[in-house]
Short mmCIF file of C-alpha atoms and ligand atoms in Angstrom, two decimals:
data_model
loop_
_atom_site.label_atom_id
_atom_site.label_comp_id
_atom_site.label_asym_id
_atom_site.label_seq_id
_atom_site.Cartn_x
_atom_site.Cartn_y
_atom_site.Cartn_z
CA MET A 10 6.78 -28.16 3.34
CA SER A 11 3.95 -27.94 -0.09
CA GLY A 12 0.15 -26.74 1.30
CA THR A 13 0.42 -27.12 4.91
CA ALA A 14 1.58 -24.99 7.21
CA VAL A 15 4.71 -24.70 9.86
CA ALA A 16 3.14 -24.38 13.29
CA GLU A 17 6.83 -23.37 15.11
CA SER A 18 6.77 -19.89 17.05
CA LYS A 19 9.27 -18.26 18.24
CA PRO A 20 9.57 -16.38 21.10
CA ALA A 21 8.49 -12.97 20.82
CA THR A 22 12.29 -11.72 21.72
CA GLY A 23 14.00 -8.77 20.22
CA TYR A 24 10.55 -7.41 19.70
CA GLU A 25 9.85 -3.83 18.81
CA THR A 26 9.66 -2.06 21.79
CA LEU A 27 6.49 -0.25 20.51
CA ALA A 28 5.66 3.41 21.54
CA LEU A 29 3.47 6.55 20.46
CA TYR A 30 6.16 9.57 19.16
CA ILE A 31 4.66 12.98 19.88
CA ASP A 32 6.76 16.72 19.33
CA GLY A 33 10.08 14.40 19.60
CA GLY A 34 9.33 12.14 22.00
CA PHE A 35 8.33 8.47 22.21
CA ILE A 36 5.44 7.59 24.73
CA GLY A 37 4.41 3.55 26.54
CA ALA A 38 1.53 3.20 27.82
CA ASP A 39 2.15 5.37 31.00
CA GLY A 40 -1.97 3.71 32.12
CA ARG A 41 -3.12 5.10 29.04
CA LYS A 42 -5.86 1.85 27.16
CA THR A 43 -3.66 -0.73 25.29
CA GLU A 44 -4.06 -2.80 22.81
CA PRO A 45 -3.06 -6.53 22.32
CA VAL A 46 -0.52 -7.32 18.83
CA LEU A 47 -0.30 -10.70 17.76
CA ASN A 48 1.23 -12.21 15.36
CA PRO A 49 -0.66 -13.89 12.67
CA ALA A 50 1.25 -17.45 12.48
CA SER A 51 1.00 -18.61 16.34
CA GLY A 52 -1.65 -16.16 17.89
CA GLU A 53 0.99 -15.48 20.32
CA VAL A 54 0.87 -12.37 22.04
CA LEU A 55 4.29 -9.81 20.94
CA ALA A 56 3.24 -6.71 22.50
CA GLN A 57 0.49 -4.88 24.06
CA LEU A 58 0.31 -1.39 22.16
CA PRO A 59 -0.16 1.95 23.29
CA HIS A 60 -3.36 4.03 22.60
CA ALA A 61 -3.59 7.74 22.11
CA ALA A 62 -6.08 9.88 24.54
CA ARG A 63 -7.45 12.76 23.55
CA GLU A 64 -5.06 15.38 25.18
CA ASP A 65 -1.99 13.07 22.53
CA LEU A 66 -4.30 13.83 19.56
CA ASP A 67 -3.86 17.44 20.78
CA ARG A 68 -0.43 17.69 21.32
CA ALA A 69 0.82 15.76 18.75
CA LEU A 70 -1.41 18.59 16.27
CA ALA A 71 -0.21 21.11 18.25
CA ALA A 72 3.40 20.08 17.76
CA ALA A 73 2.93 19.54 13.98
CA GLN A 74 1.09 23.01 14.01
CA ARG A 75 4.41 24.36 15.50
CA ALA A 76 6.75 22.63 13.47
CA PHE A 77 5.68 23.80 10.12
CA THR A 78 5.84 27.14 10.47
CA THR A 79 9.43 26.66 10.62
CA TRP A 80 9.96 22.83 8.50
CA SER A 81 8.10 24.85 5.33
CA ARG A 82 10.23 26.94 5.58
CA THR A 83 13.66 24.97 5.66
CA SER A 84 16.13 24.87 2.10
CA PRO A 85 15.65 22.36 0.05
CA LEU A 86 18.56 20.19 0.81
CA GLU A 87 18.65 20.73 4.61
CA ARG A 88 14.93 18.35 4.26
CA SER A 89 17.32 15.88 1.52
CA ALA A 90 19.57 15.53 3.74
CA VAL A 91 17.54 14.19 6.92
CA LEU A 92 15.77 12.20 4.15
CA ARG A 93 19.54 11.32 2.78
CA LYS A 94 20.33 10.02 6.92
CA VAL A 95 16.86 7.96 6.78
CA ALA A 96 17.17 5.64 3.77
CA GLU A 97 21.11 5.08 5.17
CA LEU A 98 19.66 4.02 8.25
CA ALA A 99 16.80 1.81 7.16
CA ARG A 100 19.49 -0.17 5.09
CA ALA A 101 21.20 -0.72 8.25
CA ARG A 102 18.29 -1.36 10.32
CA ALA A 103 16.53 -3.70 7.91
CA ASP A 104 16.97 -7.07 9.48
CA ALA A 105 15.71 -6.04 12.34
CA ILE A 106 12.79 -3.98 10.80
CA GLY A 107 12.51 -7.63 8.55
CA ARG A 108 11.77 -9.73 11.35
CA ASN A 109 9.45 -7.51 13.39
CA ILE A 110 7.70 -7.44 10.14
CA THR A 111 7.39 -10.99 9.65
CA LEU A 112 6.96 -11.67 13.89
CA ASP A 113 3.16 -9.10 13.20
CA GLN A 114 2.21 -9.05 9.78
CA GLY A 115 3.58 -12.67 9.24
CA LYS A 116 5.22 -12.56 5.26
CA PRO A 117 7.92 -14.95 4.51
CA LEU A 118 11.14 -12.97 6.19
CA ALA A 119 13.20 -12.20 2.85
CA GLU A 120 9.30 -10.19 1.82
CA SER A 121 9.70 -7.83 4.73
CA VAL A 122 13.93 -7.52 4.95
CA GLY A 123 13.10 -6.97 1.22
CA GLU A 124 10.33 -4.04 2.28
CA VAL A 125 12.81 -2.62 4.39
CA ASN A 126 15.50 -2.71 2.33
CA VAL A 127 13.62 -1.38 -1.84
CA CYS A 128 11.30 1.39 0.15
CA ALA A 129 14.58 2.81 1.59
CA GLU A 130 14.76 3.95 -2.07
CA HIS A 131 11.26 6.08 -1.71
CA ALA A 132 13.47 8.05 1.48
CA GLU A 133 17.01 8.00 -1.11
CA TRP A 134 14.39 9.47 -4.23
CA HIS A 135 12.13 11.85 -2.39
CA ALA A 136 15.75 13.58 -1.03
CA GLU A 137 16.71 14.45 -4.79
CA GLU A 138 13.27 15.15 -5.89
CA CYS A 139 12.63 17.42 -2.84
CA ARG A 140 15.31 20.46 -4.65
CA ARG A 141 13.45 20.09 -7.66
CA ILE A 142 9.47 21.48 -6.40
CA TYR A 143 9.70 24.37 -9.03
CA GLY A 144 7.02 27.33 -9.12
CA ARG A 145 7.33 29.28 -12.26
CA VAL A 146 7.22 32.96 -14.55
CA ILE A 147 4.47 33.51 -15.92
CA PRO A 148 5.35 36.41 -18.87
CA PRO A 149 3.46 39.55 -18.06
CA ARG A 150 1.15 42.27 -20.10
CA ARG A 151 2.73 45.38 -18.40
CA ALA A 152 6.20 45.58 -18.69
CA ASP A 153 6.69 47.17 -15.74
CA VAL A 154 5.04 43.45 -13.56
CA ARG A 155 6.22 40.13 -13.10
CA GLN A 156 4.27 37.57 -12.42
CA MET A 157 4.96 34.53 -10.42
CA VAL A 158 3.56 30.94 -9.87
CA LEU A 159 4.83 29.57 -5.93
CA ARG A 160 4.57 25.61 -4.61
CA GLU A 161 4.00 25.68 -0.91
CA PRO A 162 3.47 22.54 1.12
CA VAL A 163 0.16 23.04 2.03
CA GLY A 164 0.86 22.70 5.70
CA VAL A 165 -0.06 19.85 8.52
CA CYS A 166 -1.51 16.61 7.15
CA VAL A 167 -2.95 13.14 8.61
CA ALA A 168 -1.73 10.00 7.06
CA PHE A 169 -4.34 6.51 8.02
CA THR A 170 -1.83 3.68 6.75
CA PRO A 171 -2.96 -0.30 6.50
CA TRP A 172 -1.14 -3.23 6.96
CA ASN A 173 -0.26 -5.51 3.99
CA PHE A 174 2.60 -3.53 3.30
CA PRO A 175 3.33 -1.29 6.90
CA PHE A 176 6.61 -0.30 6.60
CA ASN A 177 6.12 0.70 2.24
CA GLN A 178 3.06 2.73 3.28
CA ALA A 179 3.82 3.87 5.69
CA ILE A 180 7.12 5.75 5.19
CA ARG A 181 5.82 7.11 1.23
CA LYS A 182 3.69 9.05 3.56
CA MET A 183 6.20 9.86 5.53
CA VAL A 184 8.72 10.84 2.32
CA ALA A 185 5.48 12.97 0.13
CA ALA A 186 4.80 14.47 3.23
CA LEU A 187 7.70 15.61 5.11
CA GLY A 188 9.69 16.68 1.34
CA SER A 189 8.07 19.12 0.45
CA GLY A 190 8.08 21.21 3.73
CA CYS A 191 4.60 19.58 5.66
CA THR A 192 4.80 18.06 9.13
CA LEU A 193 2.05 15.75 9.37
CA VAL A 194 0.44 13.09 12.49
CA ILE A 195 0.19 9.65 11.17
CA LYS A 196 -1.32 6.41 12.62
CA GLY A 197 -0.53 3.15 10.92
CA PRO A 198 -1.65 -0.59 11.66
CA GLU A 199 -2.16 -0.93 14.51
CA THR A 200 -2.03 -5.00 13.86
CA ALA A 201 1.40 -4.82 12.20
CA PRO A 202 2.41 -1.31 14.38
CA SER A 203 6.46 -2.10 14.86
CA ALA A 204 7.60 -1.44 11.12
CA VAL A 205 5.96 2.57 11.67
CA VAL A 206 7.59 2.96 15.27
CA ALA A 207 10.71 1.38 13.03
CA LEU A 208 10.04 4.67 11.09
CA ALA A 209 9.19 6.71 13.78
CA ARG A 210 12.59 5.74 15.37
CA LEU A 211 14.60 6.52 11.87
CA PHE A 212 13.55 9.98 11.52
CA HIS A 213 13.83 10.95 15.12
CA ASP A 214 18.39 9.73 14.96
CA ALA A 215 18.46 11.18 11.03
CA GLY A 216 18.04 14.63 12.90
CA LEU A 217 14.31 14.81 12.14
CA PRO A 218 13.17 18.09 14.09
CA ALA A 219 10.54 17.42 16.62
CA GLY A 220 6.77 18.33 16.14
CA CYS A 221 7.65 17.28 11.82
CA LEU A 222 6.39 13.67 12.46
CA ASN A 223 4.14 12.11 14.83
CA LEU A 224 2.81 8.69 15.39
CA VAL A 225 -0.51 7.97 17.10
CA TRP A 226 -2.31 4.52 17.46
CA GLY A 227 -6.07 3.72 18.76
CA VAL A 228 -9.49 3.01 17.42
CA PRO A 229 -8.92 3.70 13.56
CA SER A 230 -12.18 5.34 13.52
CA GLN A 231 -12.32 7.51 16.16
CA ILE A 232 -8.60 8.97 15.68
CA SER A 233 -9.58 9.30 11.79
CA GLU A 234 -13.13 11.23 12.56
CA TYR A 235 -10.74 13.63 14.85
CA LEU A 236 -7.84 14.85 13.19
CA ILE A 237 -10.06 14.64 10.09
CA LYS A 238 -12.40 17.38 11.83
CA SER A 239 -9.04 19.00 13.13
CA PRO A 240 -8.80 22.67 11.96
CA ILE A 241 -4.90 22.66 12.06
CA VAL A 242 -5.36 20.18 9.28
CA ARG A 243 -4.96 20.29 5.30
CA LYS A 244 -5.00 17.65 3.68
CA VAL A 245 -5.58 13.80 4.55
CA SER A 246 -3.82 10.95 3.13
CA PHE A 247 -5.16 7.61 2.96
CA THR A 248 -4.09 3.36 2.14
CA GLY A 249 -6.88 0.96 2.58
CA SER A 250 -10.20 -0.31 1.54
CA ILE A 251 -12.62 1.26 -1.08
CA PRO A 252 -15.30 1.79 1.53
CA VAL A 253 -12.86 3.25 4.15
CA GLY A 254 -12.02 5.83 1.93
CA LYS A 255 -14.50 7.24 0.72
CA GLN A 256 -16.08 7.37 4.18
CA LEU A 257 -12.94 9.41 4.64
CA ALA A 258 -12.96 10.99 2.02
CA ALA A 259 -16.51 12.77 2.39
CA LEU A 260 -15.19 14.01 5.63
CA ALA A 261 -12.33 15.51 4.08
CA GLY A 262 -14.75 16.61 1.94
CA ALA A 263 -17.34 18.64 4.48
CA HIS A 264 -14.52 20.63 5.96
CA MET A 265 -12.75 20.97 2.41
CA LYS A 266 -9.93 19.01 3.08
CA ARG A 267 -7.49 17.98 0.27
CA GLY A 268 -6.53 14.18 -0.20
CA THR A 269 -4.78 10.89 -1.97
CA TRP A 270 -6.73 8.00 -1.35
CA GLU A 271 -5.10 5.29 -3.08
CA LEU A 272 -8.10 2.19 -2.05
CA GLY A 273 -7.79 -1.40 -3.92
CA GLY A 274 -9.19 -2.81 -6.60
CA HIS A 275 -9.24 -6.09 -8.57
CA SER A 276 -6.96 -6.02 -11.20
CA PRO A 277 -7.62 -7.89 -14.65
CA VAL A 278 -4.93 -9.86 -16.09
CA LEU A 279 -4.98 -10.73 -19.56
CA VAL A 280 -3.22 -13.20 -21.11
CA PHE A 281 -3.70 -14.09 -25.05
CA ASP A 282 -2.97 -16.52 -26.66
CA ASP A 283 0.16 -15.74 -28.37
CA ALA A 284 2.10 -15.02 -24.74
CA ASN A 285 5.06 -16.97 -22.82
CA VAL A 286 2.99 -19.23 -21.28
CA GLU A 287 5.44 -21.07 -19.48
CA GLN A 288 6.61 -17.40 -18.37
CA ALA A 289 3.41 -16.11 -17.58
CA ALA A 290 2.64 -18.37 -15.87
CA THR A 291 5.01 -18.82 -13.48
CA THR A 292 5.69 -15.41 -13.13
CA LEU A 293 1.72 -14.66 -12.04
CA ALA A 294 1.17 -17.48 -9.62
CA ARG A 295 4.87 -16.24 -7.34
CA LEU A 296 2.79 -12.71 -7.98
CA LYS A 297 -0.35 -14.71 -7.20
CA LEU A 298 0.48 -15.43 -3.48
CA ARG A 299 2.89 -12.08 -3.18
CA ASN A 300 1.93 -11.60 0.36
CA ALA A 301 -0.20 -14.03 0.68
CA GLY A 302 -2.18 -12.39 -2.50
CA GLN A 303 -2.81 -8.93 0.72
CA VAL A 304 -1.77 -7.10 -1.40
CA CYS A 305 -3.64 -4.36 -3.34
CA VAL A 306 -2.06 -4.34 -6.99
CA SER A 307 -2.21 -8.76 -7.19
CA PRO A 308 -3.55 -9.61 -9.86
CA SER A 309 -6.85 -11.39 -8.69
CA ARG A 310 -8.76 -12.49 -12.12
CA PHE A 311 -7.12 -14.53 -14.93
CA TYR A 312 -8.59 -14.11 -18.02
CA VAL A 313 -6.74 -16.26 -20.71
CA GLN A 314 -6.95 -16.81 -24.31
CA SER A 315 -8.92 -19.63 -25.47
CA LYS A 316 -6.08 -21.75 -27.50
CA ILE A 317 -3.66 -21.84 -24.07
CA TYR A 318 -6.32 -21.72 -21.49
CA ASP A 319 -5.23 -25.63 -20.23
CA ARG A 320 -1.51 -25.06 -20.97
CA PHE A 321 -0.86 -21.87 -18.37
CA ALA A 322 -4.31 -23.44 -16.57
CA ALA A 323 -1.54 -26.56 -16.57
CA ARG A 324 1.94 -24.46 -16.17
CA PHE A 325 -0.44 -22.39 -13.36
CA ILE A 326 -1.38 -24.49 -10.48
CA GLU A 327 1.74 -26.54 -10.89
CA THR A 328 3.78 -23.26 -9.73
CA ILE A 329 0.97 -22.76 -6.97
CA LYS A 330 0.80 -26.11 -5.88
CA SER A 331 4.97 -26.25 -5.06
CA VAL A 332 4.51 -22.99 -2.75
CA ASN A 333 6.09 -23.97 0.70
CA VAL A 334 3.07 -22.18 3.53
CA GLY A 335 4.92 -21.89 6.28
CA ASN A 336 5.97 -19.72 9.83
CA GLY A 337 7.62 -16.26 7.78
CA LEU A 338 10.39 -17.13 10.31
CA GLU A 339 10.79 -20.48 8.81
CA LYS A 340 13.17 -21.14 6.49
CA GLY A 341 12.40 -22.44 3.10
CA THR A 342 8.42 -20.63 3.10
CA GLN A 343 7.24 -19.15 0.67
CA MET A 344 4.14 -17.61 1.76
CA GLY A 345 3.19 -16.99 4.78
CA PRO A 346 -0.37 -16.65 7.02
CA LEU A 347 -2.70 -14.66 6.48
CA ALA A 348 -2.89 -11.29 9.10
CA HIS A 349 -6.08 -11.18 10.64
CA ALA A 350 -7.96 -14.50 11.79
CA ARG A 351 -10.78 -12.07 10.27
CA ARG A 352 -8.84 -12.92 6.31
CA VAL A 353 -9.24 -16.80 6.66
CA ASP A 354 -13.32 -16.12 7.23
CA VAL A 355 -13.39 -13.97 4.05
CA MET A 356 -10.98 -16.73 2.24
CA GLU A 357 -13.99 -19.37 3.31
CA ALA A 358 -17.21 -17.24 2.17
CA PHE A 359 -14.64 -16.57 -1.26
CA VAL A 360 -14.83 -20.38 -1.64
CA ASP A 361 -18.20 -20.94 -0.63
CA ASP A 362 -19.61 -18.50 -3.73
CA ALA A 363 -17.17 -19.94 -5.89
CA ARG A 364 -19.20 -23.23 -5.25
CA SER A 365 -22.73 -22.68 -4.87
CA HIS A 366 -21.75 -20.73 -8.45
CA GLY A 367 -20.52 -24.09 -9.54
CA GLY A 368 -17.09 -22.75 -9.97
CA GLU A 369 -14.63 -25.34 -9.35
CA ILE A 370 -11.53 -25.17 -6.85
CA VAL A 371 -8.95 -27.25 -8.55
CA PHE A 372 -6.24 -26.43 -5.88
CA GLY A 373 -6.54 -25.84 -2.05
CA GLY A 374 -9.91 -23.74 -0.46
CA ALA A 375 -9.66 -24.52 2.65
CA ARG A 376 -7.34 -23.28 5.94
CA ILE A 377 -4.69 -25.15 6.80
CA LYS A 378 -4.97 -26.31 10.58
CA SER A 379 -2.41 -25.32 13.19
CA PRO A 380 -1.76 -22.43 15.33
CA GLY A 381 -2.06 -19.09 13.73
CA ASN A 382 -4.43 -17.85 9.89
CA PHE A 383 -3.39 -20.59 7.67
CA PHE A 384 -4.86 -20.85 4.13
CA SER A 385 -4.23 -23.05 1.06
CA PRO A 386 -3.01 -21.06 -2.23
CA THR A 387 -6.65 -22.31 -3.69
CA VAL A 388 -7.54 -21.56 -7.07
CA VAL A 389 -10.44 -21.50 -8.45
CA THR A 390 -11.67 -22.65 -12.51
CA GLY A 391 -15.39 -22.91 -14.28
CA LEU A 392 -16.29 -19.32 -12.68
CA PRO A 393 -19.67 -16.73 -14.22
CA ASP A 394 -18.86 -13.23 -14.08
CA THR A 395 -21.25 -12.49 -11.43
CA ALA A 396 -19.55 -14.48 -9.11
CA LYS A 397 -17.94 -13.15 -5.97
CA LEU A 398 -14.70 -13.64 -7.11
CA MET A 399 -14.54 -12.50 -10.50
CA THR A 400 -16.69 -8.92 -9.22
CA GLU A 401 -15.04 -8.85 -5.39
CA GLU A 402 -11.33 -8.39 -4.18
CA PRO A 403 -10.50 -11.23 -2.13
CA PHE A 404 -6.80 -9.68 -0.69
CA GLY A 405 -6.43 -13.00 -0.24
CA PRO A 406 -3.99 -16.16 -1.76
CA ILE A 407 -7.61 -17.48 -4.65
CA ALA A 408 -6.63 -16.78 -8.31
CA PRO A 409 -10.16 -17.61 -10.07
CA LEU A 410 -9.02 -18.45 -14.18
CA VAL A 411 -11.54 -17.61 -17.10
CA PRO A 412 -11.41 -18.75 -20.56
CA PHE A 413 -11.74 -15.10 -23.17
CA THR A 414 -11.68 -15.79 -27.10
CA GLU A 415 -11.77 -11.98 -28.22
CA PRO A 416 -9.41 -9.59 -26.75
CA GLU A 417 -11.85 -6.75 -26.75
CA ASP A 418 -14.47 -9.18 -24.93
CA ALA A 419 -11.15 -9.42 -22.33
CA VAL A 420 -11.38 -5.89 -22.27
CA ARG A 421 -14.89 -5.35 -22.07
CA ARG A 422 -15.10 -7.87 -19.20
CA ALA A 423 -11.96 -6.26 -17.51
CA ASN A 424 -13.53 -2.55 -17.59
CA SER A 425 -16.83 -3.85 -16.01
CA LEU A 426 -16.23 -2.77 -12.69
CA PRO A 427 -16.19 -0.06 -10.44
CA TYR A 428 -12.69 -0.61 -9.54
CA GLY A 429 -8.89 0.49 -11.77
CA LEU A 430 -6.23 0.24 -9.16
CA SER A 431 -3.18 -2.41 -11.48
CA SER A 432 -4.36 -4.55 -14.84
CA TYR A 433 -1.05 -6.64 -16.28
CA VAL A 434 -1.35 -7.58 -20.10
CA PHE A 435 0.46 -9.73 -21.64
CA THR A 436 1.16 -11.11 -25.62
CA GLU A 437 4.00 -11.40 -27.83
CA SER A 438 2.47 -8.32 -30.12
CA LEU A 439 3.02 -4.88 -30.56
CA LYS A 440 -0.06 -4.96 -31.59
CA THR A 441 -2.04 -6.21 -28.49
CA ALA A 442 0.12 -4.40 -25.62
CA THR A 443 -0.47 -1.55 -27.47
CA TYR A 444 -3.83 -2.32 -27.96
CA ALA A 445 -4.69 -3.29 -24.38
CA ALA A 446 -2.98 -0.58 -22.84
CA ASN A 447 -5.13 1.90 -24.21
CA ALA A 448 -7.65 0.17 -23.13
CA LEU A 449 -7.46 -0.67 -19.90
CA GLU A 450 -8.93 0.93 -17.86
CA ALA A 451 -6.37 1.02 -15.18
CA GLY A 452 -3.94 4.08 -13.22
CA MET A 453 -1.59 0.73 -13.86
CA VAL A 454 -1.19 -1.10 -16.96
CA ASN A 455 2.04 -4.00 -16.18
CA ILE A 456 2.76 -5.83 -19.74
CA ASN A 457 4.80 -8.57 -19.19
CA HIS A 458 6.61 -8.48 -16.10
CA PHE A 459 5.04 -6.61 -13.08
CA GLY A 460 7.69 -3.19 -13.13
CA SER A 461 4.71 -0.91 -10.79
CA ALA A 462 5.88 0.68 -7.20
CA LEU A 463 9.42 2.12 -7.83
CA SER A 464 10.30 4.85 -6.15
CA GLU A 465 10.43 6.90 -9.90
CA THR A 466 7.09 5.78 -10.59
CA PRO A 467 3.39 6.96 -10.75
CA PHE A 468 1.98 4.42 -8.03
CA GLY A 469 -2.58 4.70 -7.64
CA GLY A 470 -5.08 4.16 -9.12
CA VAL A 471 -8.66 5.34 -10.62
CA LYS A 472 -12.59 5.00 -11.09
CA GLU A 473 -13.49 4.13 -7.10
CA SER A 474 -9.85 2.98 -6.71
CA GLY A 475 -8.01 6.51 -5.17
CA ILE A 476 -7.25 10.07 -6.51
CA GLY A 477 -3.98 11.12 -7.03
CA SER A 478 -0.07 9.16 -6.60
CA GLU A 479 1.86 8.59 -4.56
CA GLY A 480 5.61 7.83 -6.26
CA GLY A 481 7.21 9.43 -9.69
CA THR A 482 7.01 13.11 -10.32
CA GLU A 483 4.03 12.99 -9.33
CA THR A 484 4.80 12.53 -5.67
CA PHE A 485 4.51 16.14 -4.22
CA ASP A 486 1.41 17.64 -6.55
CA GLY A 487 -0.57 16.58 -3.62
CA TYR A 488 0.87 18.23 -0.87
CA LEU A 489 1.65 21.37 -2.52
CA VAL A 490 -0.54 24.64 -3.69
CA THR A 491 -0.57 27.42 -5.72
CA LYS A 492 0.28 30.67 -4.50
CA PHE A 493 0.02 33.11 -7.02
CA VAL A 494 1.95 36.66 -6.63
CA THR A 495 1.54 39.47 -9.38
CA GLN A 496 3.67 42.46 -8.41
CA CYS A 497 4.40 45.85 -10.11
P1 NAD B 519 -10.40 -2.37 6.36
O1 NAD B 519 -11.61 -1.96 5.32
O2 NAD B 519 -11.18 -2.53 7.82
O3 NAD B 519 -8.96 -1.59 6.95
C1 NAD B 519 -8.05 -1.14 6.21
C2 NAD B 519 -6.92 -0.21 6.70
O4 NAD B 519 -7.70 1.05 6.95
C3 NAD B 519 -6.72 -1.21 8.10
O5 NAD B 519 -5.61 -0.72 8.45
C4 NAD B 519 -7.47 -0.13 8.82
O6 NAD B 519 -6.62 -0.38 10.39
C5 NAD B 519 -7.83 1.28 8.25
N1 NAD B 519 -9.37 1.52 9.43
C6 NAD B 519 -10.52 0.53 8.58
N2 NAD B 519 -11.38 1.72 9.39
C7 NAD B 519 -10.40 3.06 9.30
C8 NAD B 519 -11.02 4.46 9.67
N3 NAD B 519 -12.17 4.64 9.75
N4 NAD B 519 -10.19 5.25 9.52
C9 NAD B 519 -8.59 5.33 9.73
N5 NAD B 519 -8.43 3.94 9.46
C10 NAD B 519 -8.65 2.90 9.30
O7 NAD B 519 -10.03 -3.62 5.76
P2 NAD B 519 -9.82 -4.63 6.49
O8 NAD B 519 -10.35 -6.10 6.93
O9 NAD B 519 -8.31 -4.10 7.46
O10 NAD B 519 -8.57 -4.92 5.42
C11 NAD B 519 -9.62 -5.42 4.33
C12 NAD B 519 -9.72 -5.17 2.89
O11 NAD B 519 -8.89 -3.75 2.72
C13 NAD B 519 -9.10 -5.53 1.38
O12 NAD B 519 -10.73 -6.21 0.50
C14 NAD B 519 -8.58 -4.29 0.50
O13 NAD B 519 -9.40 -3.78 -0.27
C15 NAD B 519 -8.17 -3.04 1.75
N6 NAD B 519 -6.68 -3.08 2.09
C16 NAD B 519 -5.73 -1.96 0.68
C17 NAD B 519 -4.77 -2.55 1.18
C18 NAD B 519 -4.12 -1.21 -0.52
O14 NAD B 519 -2.83 -1.21 -0.24
N7 NAD B 519 -4.62 -0.64 -0.78
C19 NAD B 519 -4.14 -2.11 2.47
C20 NAD B 519 -5.14 -2.59 3.58
C21 NAD B 519 -6.08 -3.46 2.73
#
């Protein structure tokens, strides 16, 4: 059904058995505090998630510290074998894990299952790449001296992962930490926890020794503060919003902990007069609504050159209108609900602000009345650069379209915000593509397609969008320390 929600809700039979995972054991509530996990398509309670008590956190830290003494000395072949097995098991279980992601996160089933299958590759890539963590030999000044540079795992790591790609974001951190020889305590997203519990089961069943990976849940600020301050912890990895990233980075800095920060953005799109307009409009409209726009690299500010603006807008709006919104488990659904009720309020605030700035809501613009957190795909035109939609990441299914005349002006506007995660350029001109790729302040530039987030390519931002990369040959950099050895 186009633009309206499918109200049906499925029973939560077969949903993941939620648990903590500490020192090789899965632990249920057993008297601990719990919180309900909701289905965003219906509001039904799927299960209760146990919170870690203070003693659980201490046990997880101690287990990770103990396991580090042996895991850090394992052969890369041994670590590689575990990661390969994880990839194999992930593919075998992708349908079940994917269904649970749709239940607690809301995205269409094909996207959920696809997330698991594609991200199995991250385990394989790290299984291969961890065998190539090389040091180097530096020519000495004296013949009787040998100088070596060793790269060693940093130690016990902590990671905090978000709800938008619950499997993807967690497995990336797990395979990078474990592949490098580090051990890990991770806190996943409490609102969409099934994928991270499933990941703990994958590693457990793949034969990862006890204590190498530990999973905890709770009040995010309390858990992160306690773990980051612990003297056992040597490194922090966080994916989430810029404000929370800044808070955690400040805490990590105060305790001199390394960090990898994958934060938000507000990805500019530059569509030039010489682009393949229909292909650009269709590709971008579909990409915009992937995961209901709750993607840190989602195209989110559309600057379109004036000669083709009307043609682009027409095809873009037509494609947006054609997208089926509904329960992610229903066949034919192309966009699910927003993950949380609060995100619907955020979308309404963006639309109100757009109206107050003279914007025209050319499609959508309102919640879809049904159970669940459904918001209509929305296109807004006629906004000034000062409107909230042009300056703050909507993290939802809203697209603002604005025209530009000069390429330099489009690049200046694209670079005018403090973010720099992803960016998009559509042009048939090699000269324009090269100009834009060089001029855009972004960690990733996609030209004429979307090609980021592969295992073998680095993913990360510049400016306030973060520090460090995940994936690519850069992937282990944040998990290794450099030791210089000079020997006479
Ligand atoms: P939020 O800032 O409240 O939370 C973002 C994530 O961080 C959540 O997963 C949350 O559990 C976690 N978190 C929050 N406080 C934390 C703390 N003190 N310690 C550890 N973890 C903590 O925002 P939200 O309303 O959940 O999400 C919306 C915003 O988050 C969006 O505007 C978007 O920019 C950002 N976000 C970014 C990504 C990403 O991939 N970069 C993913 C999810 C959300």
